[in-house]
Short mmCIF file of C-alpha atoms in Angstrom, two decimals:
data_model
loop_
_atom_site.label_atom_id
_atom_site.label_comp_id
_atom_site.label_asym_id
_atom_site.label_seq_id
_atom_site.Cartn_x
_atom_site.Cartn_y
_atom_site.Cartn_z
CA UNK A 9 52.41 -11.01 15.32
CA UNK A 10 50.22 -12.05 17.89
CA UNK A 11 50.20 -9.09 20.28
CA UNK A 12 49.07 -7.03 17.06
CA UNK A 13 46.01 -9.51 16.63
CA UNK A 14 44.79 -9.24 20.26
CA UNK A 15 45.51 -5.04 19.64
CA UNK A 16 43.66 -4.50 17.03
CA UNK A 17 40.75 -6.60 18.57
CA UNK A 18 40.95 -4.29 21.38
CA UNK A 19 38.39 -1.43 19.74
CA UNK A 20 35.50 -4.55 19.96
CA UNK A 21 36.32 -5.70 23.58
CA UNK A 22 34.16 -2.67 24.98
CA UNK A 23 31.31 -3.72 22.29
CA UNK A 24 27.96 -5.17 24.40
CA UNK A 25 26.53 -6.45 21.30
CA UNK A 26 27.50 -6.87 17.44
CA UNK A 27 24.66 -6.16 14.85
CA UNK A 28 22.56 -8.82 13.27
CA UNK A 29 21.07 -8.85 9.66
CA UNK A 30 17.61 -8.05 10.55
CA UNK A 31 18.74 -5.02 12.39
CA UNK A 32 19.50 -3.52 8.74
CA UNK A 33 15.69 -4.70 7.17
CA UNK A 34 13.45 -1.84 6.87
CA UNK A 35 10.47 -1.77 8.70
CA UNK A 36 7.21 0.18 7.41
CA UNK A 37 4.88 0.85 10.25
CA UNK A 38 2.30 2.25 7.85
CA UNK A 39 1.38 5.59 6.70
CA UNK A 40 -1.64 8.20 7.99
CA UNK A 41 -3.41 10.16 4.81
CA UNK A 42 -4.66 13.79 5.50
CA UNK A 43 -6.12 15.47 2.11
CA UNK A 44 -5.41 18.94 2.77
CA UNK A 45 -7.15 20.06 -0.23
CA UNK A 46 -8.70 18.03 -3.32
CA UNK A 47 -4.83 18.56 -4.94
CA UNK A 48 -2.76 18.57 -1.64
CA UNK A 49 -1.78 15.43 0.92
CA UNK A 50 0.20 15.52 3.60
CA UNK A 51 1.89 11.68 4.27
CA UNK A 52 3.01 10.91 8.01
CA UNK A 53 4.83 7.67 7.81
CA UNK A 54 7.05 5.86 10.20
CA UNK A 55 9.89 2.99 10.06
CA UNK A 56 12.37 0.94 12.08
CA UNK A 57 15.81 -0.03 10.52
CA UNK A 58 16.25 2.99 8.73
CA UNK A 59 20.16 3.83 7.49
CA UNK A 60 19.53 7.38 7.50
CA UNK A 61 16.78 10.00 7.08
CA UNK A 62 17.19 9.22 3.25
CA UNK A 63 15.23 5.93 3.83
CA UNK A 64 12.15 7.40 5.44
CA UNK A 65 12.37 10.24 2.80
CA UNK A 66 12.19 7.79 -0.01
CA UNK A 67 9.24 5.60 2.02
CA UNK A 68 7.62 8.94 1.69
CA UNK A 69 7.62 9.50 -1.75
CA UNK A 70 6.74 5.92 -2.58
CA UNK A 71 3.29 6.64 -0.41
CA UNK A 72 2.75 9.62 -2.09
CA UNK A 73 3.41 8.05 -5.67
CA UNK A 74 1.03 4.80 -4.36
CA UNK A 75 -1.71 7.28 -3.38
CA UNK A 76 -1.59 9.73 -6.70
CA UNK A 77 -2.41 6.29 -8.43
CA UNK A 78 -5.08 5.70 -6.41
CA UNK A 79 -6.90 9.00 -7.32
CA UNK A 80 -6.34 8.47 -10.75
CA UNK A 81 -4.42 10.73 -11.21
CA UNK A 82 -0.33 11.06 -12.62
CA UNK A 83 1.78 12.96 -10.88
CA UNK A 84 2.81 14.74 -7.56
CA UNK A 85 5.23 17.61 -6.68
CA UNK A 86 7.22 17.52 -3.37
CA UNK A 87 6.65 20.57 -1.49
CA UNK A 88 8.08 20.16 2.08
CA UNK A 89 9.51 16.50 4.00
CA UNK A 90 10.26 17.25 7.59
CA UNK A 91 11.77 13.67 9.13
CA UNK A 92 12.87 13.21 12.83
CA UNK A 93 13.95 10.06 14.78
CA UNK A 94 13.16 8.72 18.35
CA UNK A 95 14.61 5.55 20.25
CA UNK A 96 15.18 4.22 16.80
CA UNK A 97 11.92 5.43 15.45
CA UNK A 98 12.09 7.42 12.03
CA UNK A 99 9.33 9.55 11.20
CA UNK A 100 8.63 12.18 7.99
CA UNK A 101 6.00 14.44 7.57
CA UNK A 102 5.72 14.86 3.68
CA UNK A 103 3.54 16.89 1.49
CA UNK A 104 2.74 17.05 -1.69
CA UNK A 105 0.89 18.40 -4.82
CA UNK A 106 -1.20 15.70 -6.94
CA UNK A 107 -2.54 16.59 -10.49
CA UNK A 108 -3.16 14.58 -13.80
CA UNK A 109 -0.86 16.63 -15.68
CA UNK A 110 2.73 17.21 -14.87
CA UNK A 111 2.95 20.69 -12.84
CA UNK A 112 5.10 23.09 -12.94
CA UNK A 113 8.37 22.92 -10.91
CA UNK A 114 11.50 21.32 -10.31
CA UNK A 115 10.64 18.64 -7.51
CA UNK A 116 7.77 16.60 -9.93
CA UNK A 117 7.05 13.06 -9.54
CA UNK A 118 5.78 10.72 -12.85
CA UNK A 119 3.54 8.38 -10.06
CA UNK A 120 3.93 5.02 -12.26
CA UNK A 121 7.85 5.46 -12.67
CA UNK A 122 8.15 5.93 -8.92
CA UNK A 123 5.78 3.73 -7.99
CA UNK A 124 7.43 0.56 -10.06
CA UNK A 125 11.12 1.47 -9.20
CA UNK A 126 9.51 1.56 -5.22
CA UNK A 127 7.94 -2.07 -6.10
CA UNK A 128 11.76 -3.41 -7.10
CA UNK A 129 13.11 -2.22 -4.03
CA UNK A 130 10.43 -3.72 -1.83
CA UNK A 131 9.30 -0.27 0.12
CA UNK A 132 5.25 0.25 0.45
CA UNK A 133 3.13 2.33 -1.94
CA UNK A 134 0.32 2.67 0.40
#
């Protein structure tokens, strides 16, 4: 029994360093606005600690639902999220339609819906 506890102990022995809590808090390193149009944004955003290209995605949206507010305006419409990650880096390039009025299409935001279920879960608006 004991040569099967130092075995399977064995996969960890080649490990330089075991992952700590804070390694797995997201970090939001902020978020740069370009107004394409009076109705279209583009959202560059960046993060640390991300899980997967989901996280940044979602960080995304939140900005986009945070600055739709702003305006005074409803809703948004995803059009295009291009993310990439460097040395631990995560970066997405998100735009995305804003109008008062729901538009058309399948990828529509309601801006107050996203915006308080982005509050719960602690990830920036703006």
């Amino acid at each position: 029994m004991k040569a099967a506890w130092l075995i399977s102990l064995a996969p960890f022995a080649g490990c330089d360093t075991v992952p700590v809590a804070s390694q797995f808090i997201p970090d939001y390193r902020g978020v740069e606005t370009m107004l394409l149009a009076d109705d279209l944004v583009q959202f560059n955003v960046s993060m640390t600690n991300a899980l997967s290209a989901e996280d940044v995605t979602n960080y995304a949206e939140c900005v986009a639902a945070g600055y739709t507010l702003i305006r005074g305006w409803g809703f948004a419409r995803h059009l295009r999220t291009n993310v990439d990650e460097e040395a631990g880096v995560w970066t997405a390039d998100a735009v995305y339609t804003i109008s008062p009025a729901l538009p058309r299409g399948i990828s529509t935001i309601d801006a107050e819906v996203v915006s308080a279920a982005c509050a719960e879960k602690g990830i920036p608006t703006v």
